[in-house]
Amino acid sequence: MTEAMPSYLSPTGQEIIFLLLGAVAVGSALLVVTTRQLVHAALWLVVTFGALAGCYLVLTAEFVAWVQVLIYVGAVIVLLLFGIMLTRAPIGRSTDLDSGNRPAAVVVALATAAILVTVVIDGFRMAYTPLTPGQGGAAELGGSIFSTWVLPFEALSVLLLAALIGAIVLSRTDITGANGTNQRGDGPNGLSRTDTPGGGSPPDQTGGH
Amino acid sequence: MHIVYPAVVSALLFSIGVYGVLARRNTILVLMSVELMLNAVNLNLVAFDVWLGDRLHSGQVLTLFVIVIAAAEVGVGLAIVLALYRNRRTVDLDYLRDLAEPADGPTPGNPTVTDQAQTQRHTTDDQPVERDHGDGRPAGRGGKS
Amino acid sequence: MTTFPLLAVLLPFLAAFAGLLLSRWPRGRARQSNGPAAHVGGTPADEDSARANRRAAWIAVVPTAAAAVLAVWLAWGQGFAFLDGGARSVPVGDTYGAIDTGGVPISLTLQADDLSGLLGVLVTLVALAVQIYSIGYLKDDPRYPSYSAFISLFTSAMLLVVYAGDLLVLYVGWEIMGLCSYLLIGHWWEDRGNSRAAVKAFLVTRLGDVGFLFGIFVLGGAAGSFRIADVLAKVPEMSAGTLVAATMLLLAGVAGKSAQVPLHTWLPDAMAGPTPISALIHAATMVAAGIFLVARLFPAFAAARPTLDVLAVLAALGMLGAALAALAQDDLKRVLAYSTVSQLAYMAGGLAAGSDTATIFHLITHGAFKALLFLCAGVVIHHVGSNLMSQMGGLRRELPITFAATTVGFAALMGLPPFSGFFSKDAVLVAMEGALAGGLTDAAALLLYGCALATVAVTGAYATRAWLRTFFGRTRTVALPEPEPGTAHVIDTREAPPTMLVPVVLLAVPAVLLGFAGGLHLDAPVAVISVVLALLGAAVVYASWRSDPVADPARLLGPLRQPCEQAFYVDHLYAAVIARPIVALAGLVVRTDDTVVDGAVRGSGRSARGLSGLLRLAQNGNVQLYVSGLLAGVLLIVVGAVMFT
């Protein structure tokens, strides 16, 4: 795999396409974490996911690419948008989407990037593989999943079920907890909890719901 | 295909995700950043699966699993965010400080006190309601209630 | 008969324990059985208390009486041989083993020779009289059981001192006496002043006792034994320096216990205790222990000339100063207290003059007549309800028996013939006159003799003054509705109860007759001089009193009166020189402790808190900050792992 490694200075077409898609993914990811509008962040996330799906395609993983498009772009983004709406987040520009922790975050993120990139380049600069299509098709992957990986697959099914039930329990307001307390926000319990010191909860911004 | 390319892209994506998790105030944005980090891992898995030519396709299968788990995580995470919102009327991480030491510390100069004071000032300065006015939307108090 | 000293010591000792433990013993049962009868007479508590007092009285009196019998028996053979200067007989006693200390062993010896025999009789008889007297004096006192037990303990300790054949055994009794003195002076501790007086007595005597203990060590170390007989046998071989050091140190203890000049201030304050205690401890026995000790170790003192000179000067100052102070006091008990200091100084002077026999003679007669005087004073105070002579007067009709007994006591104190004090004082004066010829340094001997003669006159004056102001003149009794704490209870009878009068009358007998003990010692010129001087002092006071019976004859002192009443400001001097600097020093220590030591502790706490405040800055509840820290740590570890592997 590494014996006949071409030079970095003469990239193939696949590589050029991959690098372009990667640039798009990284750029839009940067926009996701820096934009001042909440909904725009979700939309830039769509672009990132789409570019990543393209990357998967270039890497001959077709099935993963389609699953990425279906689940991430189709389901996760929709869920996130619902979340944005249900929390009555401000639609439009807002000045305070970044928390007070931003300087520390910048430092930590830059350090992470520097270390990871350094280590990766240092470790894999000699790694090369020719791309042969057909390795990541649905048939190949399906055979692998349902023969070798069937047990984790089933376990994952159970996990999905548990997540489903958990999400329902968490989001329903008419299911009381084990101690019988009402989880509703307008109950005395909820109000008293906002009074805990250090919480610094803002006042009711909507005036009811 | 040089493996360095997907590896570097994935490293950058991961770092951006880290930044988002650490720097964003809105909980939903933090969840998005977590998704970015997961995708960076996915890209790595796929790239190395291709490079190693695994017959069992363990990398790609694991990518699928991660995608599934990420979906479940988003579902549960959003449910938590919604429950939080119901109880606290906010999803801003800066206000969720129950982990802090109680403010009624015995000595003056307790850092928690000043922290709380800052938080209070912050709260009174720019209330979330007024953000809506900045956007020009007629989302007054009376209209919502 | 060899076990008699041991028995005499042990009997009051056991009585003390029994009195403390048994007098109230079956407490609950007694109360239950008294339950139905409680309606008839008094409350159960009163009845319990009265019963406990009765029982304690029996527990106290019987062993003391038995000890007195033993002491008399012991002294019978020797009689007054010590006073005659006759041949010394063999001591009676036994050694009950030895305590091995690794160095000089302590031998547990109790023995009675002629000197101890006499003192033992004095101690036990006075203690018996006081025990009987106290039954009436403290009839209704709820703490009478512990009081009588302490007297028993005191008697035991004093007998231990008297009969001890070993210096350290003697020291044990010496210290127990100090403890008992403290406990009994503070008997009415509800009054702050009384407990202060008790603490003062304890501390001052303790100051002397430190010297005393080291004196014992020096003496015992030099002699190689603590046995008194061995020590005295080795005295001729000791160097002069050792002897002077040892006797000077012992003198500190003697001065503390016997209230000699530098350390005498506790005795007048000790009058805060009940009057029988003043009679027992502070007149007849405990203060005599110091004199007794010097007499016991007299060969050692006689070989140390400088010590005797010091003793002579102290005695001279003490006898005259205390007599003058007694002349100016208004409190009857304080008059007697200063009189005691003065008379003890007489004895010390007699010792300094070189005559231990005359001194012991005066010690015994003084023990008798001063105990008598104190008990009479107790009767008077009991009757009047006050200690102050300005509230007494004209009592001779109301208290005829007490009046007669007091007259005997004062006559003996003044040294009028034929009372006991006359003979003993005469013997002491003869010894001092003899010291002029040699023995002491000339100046010291002259000072001693001059002061002694002057004191005779002043003694006559203050005795007459107290006598006149108490028993003659108009009645000035002011009935007090409630007795002050610290004074006896007022009872409305013509004369004291028989338990108080019997000891008074019994003590009056030796006060009269003891002078003839062991034959007649008389030196006519000295006797005439002293009687004339005493009568002169008395006549001056009498003349002053006749001219104005209401006024205090102490006005004769003129401008000296105020210093005399304050005992020449020795207390003030001590307060200014010793007490106040020590209190200031203690305050400094407290402040240092508060600011420096505690400050260091508090400061370390505060600085730890302040430093932890820096760490607490991180704990602001912001989850993102926590995760930032976590990731930064992970990155550091990764960097380390990459670079160092």
PDB file of N, CA and C in Angstrom, chain C residues 354-399:
ATOM      1  N   GLY C 354      18.913  31.755 120.765  1.00  0.00           N
ATOM      2  CA  GLY C 354      19.625  30.533 121.090  1.00  0.00           C
ATOM      3  C   GLY C 354      18.959  29.662 122.125  1.00  0.00           C
ATOM      4  N   SER C 355      17.734  29.975 122.492  1.00  0.00           N
ATOM      5  CA  SER C 355      17.094  29.167 123.519  1.00  0.00           C
ATOM      6  C   SER C 355      15.875  28.476 122.946  1.00  0.00           C
ATOM      7  N   ASP C 356      16.044  27.213 122.569  1.00  0.00           N
ATOM      8  CA  ASP C 356      14.874  26.509 122.031  1.00  0.00           C
ATOM      9  C   ASP C 356      13.912  26.107 123.139  1.00  0.00           C
ATOM     10  N   THR C 357      14.401  25.905 124.326  1.00  0.00           N
ATOM     11  CA  THR C 357      13.479  25.502 125.398  1.00  0.00           C
ATOM     12  C   THR C 357      12.546  26.639 125.745  1.00  0.00           C
ATOM     13  N   ALA C 358      13.084  27.853 125.890  1.00  0.00           N
ATOM     14  CA  ALA C 358      12.218  28.989 126.208  1.00  0.00           C
ATOM     15  C   ALA C 358      11.202  29.192 125.105  1.00  0.00           C
ATOM     16  N   THR C 359      11.652  29.008 123.872  1.00  0.00           N
ATOM     17  CA  THR C 359      10.739  29.225 122.747  1.00  0.00           C
ATOM     18  C   THR C 359       9.591  28.229 122.766  1.00  0.00           C
ATOM     19  N   ILE C 360       9.942  26.961 122.979  1.00  0.00           N
ATOM     20  CA  ILE C 360       8.874  25.956 122.985  1.00  0.00           C
ATOM     21  C   ILE C 360       7.945  26.203 124.165  1.00  0.00           C
ATOM     22  N   PHE C 361       8.492  26.646 125.260  1.00  0.00           N
ATOM     23  CA  PHE C 361       7.662  26.995 126.411  1.00  0.00           C
ATOM     24  C   PHE C 361       6.651  28.073 126.016  1.00  0.00           C
ATOM     25  N   HIS C 362       7.151  29.108 125.369  1.00  0.00           N
ATOM     26  CA  HIS C 362       6.238  30.178 124.953  1.00  0.00           C
ATOM     27  C   HIS C 362       5.265  29.682 123.886  1.00  0.00           C
ATOM     28  N   LEU C 363       5.760  28.800 123.026  1.00  0.00           N
ATOM     29  CA  LEU C 363       4.874  28.235 121.993  1.00  0.00           C
ATOM     30  C   LEU C 363       3.686  27.522 122.621  1.00  0.00           C
ATOM     31  N   ILE C 364       3.961  26.775 123.662  1.00  0.00           N
ATOM     32  CA  ILE C 364       2.875  26.003 124.271  1.00  0.00           C
ATOM     33  C   ILE C 364       1.921  26.924 125.020  1.00  0.00           C
ATOM     34  N   THR C 365       2.466  27.818 125.816  1.00  0.00           N
ATOM     35  CA  THR C 365       1.554  28.712 126.543  1.00  0.00           C
ATOM     36  C   THR C 365       0.774  29.577 125.556  1.00  0.00           C
ATOM     37  N   HIS C 366       1.475  30.038 124.529  1.00  0.00           N
ATOM     38  CA  HIS C 366       0.780  30.864 123.530  1.00  0.00           C
ATOM     39  C   HIS C 366      -0.309  30.065 122.843  1.00  0.00           C
ATOM     40  N   GLY C 367      -0.003  28.787 122.517  1.00  0.00           N
ATOM     41  CA  GLY C 367      -1.035  27.951 121.912  1.00  0.00           C
ATOM     42  C   GLY C 367      -2.266  27.897 122.791  1.00  0.00           C
ATOM     43  N   ALA C 368      -2.060  27.790 124.074  1.00  0.00           N
ATOM     44  CA  ALA C 368      -3.215  27.696 124.973  1.00  0.00           C
ATOM     45  C   ALA C 368      -3.963  29.020 125.039  1.00  0.00           C
ATOM     46  N   PHE C 369      -3.243  30.111 125.346  1.00  0.00           N
ATOM     47  CA  PHE C 369      -4.014  31.339 125.580  1.00  0.00           C
ATOM     48  C   PHE C 369      -4.505  31.971 124.290  1.00  0.00           C
ATOM     49  N   LYS C 370      -3.795  31.744 123.164  1.00  0.00           N
ATOM     50  CA  LYS C 370      -4.310  32.332 121.924  1.00  0.00           C
ATOM     51  C   LYS C 370      -5.513  31.555 121.417  1.00  0.00           C
ATOM     52  N   ALA C 371      -5.495  30.240 121.569  1.00  0.00           N
ATOM     53  CA  ALA C 371      -6.691  29.476 121.228  1.00  0.00           C
ATOM     54  C   ALA C 371      -7.856  29.928 122.089  1.00  0.00           C
ATOM     55  N   LEU C 372      -7.571  30.137 123.356  1.00  0.00           N
ATOM     56  CA  LEU C 372      -8.625  30.611 124.260  1.00  0.00           C
ATOM     57  C   LEU C 372      -9.158  31.948 123.776  1.00  0.00           C
ATOM     58  N   LEU C 373      -8.253  32.866 123.417  1.00  0.00           N
ATOM     59  CA  LEU C 373      -8.699  34.183 122.983  1.00  0.00           C
ATOM     60  C   LEU C 373      -9.542  34.082 121.719  1.00  0.00           C
ATOM     61  N   PHE C 374      -9.107  33.239 120.798  1.00  0.00           N
ATOM     62  CA  PHE C 374      -9.867  33.133 119.550  1.00  0.00           C
ATOM     63  C   PHE C 374     -11.239  32.533 119.801  1.00  0.00           C
ATOM     64  N   LEU C 375     -11.287  31.532 120.645  1.00  0.00           N
ATOM     65  CA  LEU C 375     -12.595  30.932 120.921  1.00  0.00           C
ATOM     66  C   LEU C 375     -13.496  31.944 121.602  1.00  0.00           C
ATOM     67  N   CYS C 376     -12.945  32.745 122.504  1.00  0.00           N
ATOM     68  CA  CYS C 376     -13.754  33.790 123.139  1.00  0.00           C
ATOM     69  C   CYS C 376     -14.216  34.807 122.103  1.00  0.00           C
ATOM     70  N   ALA C 377     -13.285  35.174 121.215  1.00  0.00           N
ATOM     71  CA  ALA C 377     -13.664  36.097 120.158  1.00  0.00           C
ATOM     72  C   ALA C 377     -14.784  35.498 119.315  1.00  0.00           C
ATOM     73  N   GLY C 378     -14.702  34.186 119.088  1.00  0.00           N
ATOM     74  CA  GLY C 378     -15.775  33.528 118.357  1.00  0.00           C
ATOM     75  C   GLY C 378     -17.104  33.669 119.071  1.00  0.00           C
ATOM     76  N   VAL C 379     -17.094  33.500 120.386  1.00  0.00           N
ATOM     77  CA  VAL C 379     -18.340  33.648 121.141  1.00  0.00           C
ATOM     78  C   VAL C 379     -18.871  35.065 120.985  1.00  0.00           C
ATOM     79  N   VAL C 380     -17.959  36.038 121.100  1.00  0.00           N
ATOM     80  CA  VAL C 380     -18.396  37.435 121.001  1.00  0.00           C
ATOM     81  C   VAL C 380     -18.971  37.712 119.615  1.00  0.00           C
ATOM     82  N   ILE C 381     -18.253  37.237 118.608  1.00  0.00           N
ATOM     83  CA  ILE C 381     -18.719  37.491 117.240  1.00  0.00           C
ATOM     84  C   ILE C 381     -20.045  36.791 116.998  1.00  0.00           C
ATOM     85  N   HIS C 382     -20.134  35.585 117.506  1.00  0.00           N
ATOM     86  CA  HIS C 382     -21.380  34.834 117.411  1.00  0.00           C
ATOM     87  C   HIS C 382     -22.528  35.635 118.026  1.00  0.00           C
ATOM     88  N   HIS C 383     -22.223  36.287 119.132  1.00  0.00           N
ATOM     89  CA  HIS C 383     -23.259  37.017 119.845  1.00  0.00           C
ATOM     90  C   HIS C 383     -23.618  38.312 119.130  1.00  0.00           C
ATOM     91  N   VAL C 384     -22.592  39.030 118.703  1.00  0.00           N
ATOM     92  CA  VAL C 384     -22.836  40.351 118.136  1.00  0.00           C
ATOM     93  C   VAL C 384     -23.243  40.254 116.673  1.00  0.00           C
ATOM     94  N   GLY C 385     -22.682  39.267 115.953  1.00  0.00           N
ATOM     95  CA  GLY C 385     -22.960  39.162 114.524  1.00  0.00           C
ATOM     96  C   GLY C 385     -22.077  40.049 113.690  1.00  0.00           C
ATOM     97  N   SER C 386     -20.973  40.499 114.263  1.00  0.00           N
ATOM     98  CA  SER C 386     -20.063  41.329 113.481  1.00  0.00           C
ATOM     99  C   SER C 386     -18.657  41.132 114.019  1.00  0.00           C
ATOM    100  N   ASN C 387     -17.690  41.358 113.151  1.00  0.00           N
ATOM    101  CA  ASN C 387     -16.298  41.232 113.576  1.00  0.00           C
ATOM    102  C   ASN C 387     -15.754  42.538 114.132  1.00  0.00           C
ATOM    103  N   LEU C 388     -16.465  43.630 113.931  1.00  0.00           N
ATOM    104  CA  LEU C 388     -15.877  44.935 114.190  1.00  0.00           C
ATOM    105  C   LEU C 388     -16.067  45.333 115.655  1.00  0.00           C
ATOM    106  N   MET C 389     -14.988  45.816 116.264  1.00  0.00           N
ATOM    107  CA  MET C 389     -15.078  46.229 117.665  1.00  0.00           C
ATOM    108  C   MET C 389     -15.891  47.491 117.820  1.00  0.00           C
ATOM    109  N   SER C 390     -15.999  48.268 116.750  1.00  0.00           N
ATOM    110  CA  SER C 390     -16.794  49.484 116.872  1.00  0.00           C
ATOM    111  C   SER C 390     -18.269  49.156 117.055  1.00  0.00           C
ATOM    112  N   GLN C 391     -18.664  47.927 116.804  1.00  0.00           N
ATOM    113  CA  GLN C 391     -20.057  47.541 117.027  1.00  0.00           C
ATOM    114  C   GLN C 391     -20.204  46.727 118.307  1.00  0.00           C
ATOM    115  N   MET C 392     -19.128  46.601 119.082  1.00  0.00           N
ATOM    116  CA  MET C 392     -19.222  45.854 120.332  1.00  0.00           C
ATOM    117  C   MET C 392     -19.183  46.850 121.487  1.00  0.00           C
ATOM    118  N   GLY C 393     -19.114  46.311 122.665  1.00  0.00           N
ATOM    119  CA  GLY C 393     -19.040  47.179 123.831  1.00  0.00           C
ATOM    120  C   GLY C 393     -20.050  46.765 124.880  1.00  0.00           C
ATOM    121  N   GLY C 394     -19.606  46.854 126.140  1.00  0.00           N
ATOM    122  CA  GLY C 394     -20.517  46.547 127.236  1.00  0.00           C
ATOM    123  C   GLY C 394     -20.966  45.112 127.287  1.00  0.00           C
ATOM    124  N   LEU C 395     -20.151  44.225 126.766  1.00  0.00           N
ATOM    125  CA  LEU C 395     -20.609  42.847 126.697  1.00  0.00           C
ATOM    126  C   LEU C 395     -20.340  42.061 127.981  1.00  0.00           C
ATOM    127  N   ARG C 396     -19.713  42.681 128.953  1.00  0.00           N
ATOM    128  CA  ARG C 396     -19.325  41.867 130.105  1.00  0.00           C
ATOM    129  C   ARG C 396     -20.532  41.417 130.901  1.00  0.00           C
ATOM    130  N   ARG C 397     -21.631  42.159 130.808  1.00  0.00           N
ATOM    131  CA  ARG C 397     -22.816  41.727 131.546  1.00  0.00           C
ATOM    132  C   ARG C 397     -23.548  40.631 130.784  1.00  0.00           C
ATOM    133  N   GLU C 398     -23.517  40.737 129.483  1.00  0.00           N
ATOM    134  CA  GLU C 398     -24.252  39.743 128.709  1.00  0.00           C
ATOM    135  C   GLU C 398     -23.480  38.429 128.633  1.00  0.00           C
ATOM    136  N   LEU C 399     -22.176  38.478 128.604  1.00  0.00           N
ATOM    137  CA  LEU C 399     -21.375  37.272 128.442  1.00  0.00           C
ATOM    138  C   LEU C 399     -20.394  37.149 129.608  1.00  0.00           C
TER     139      LEU C 399
END
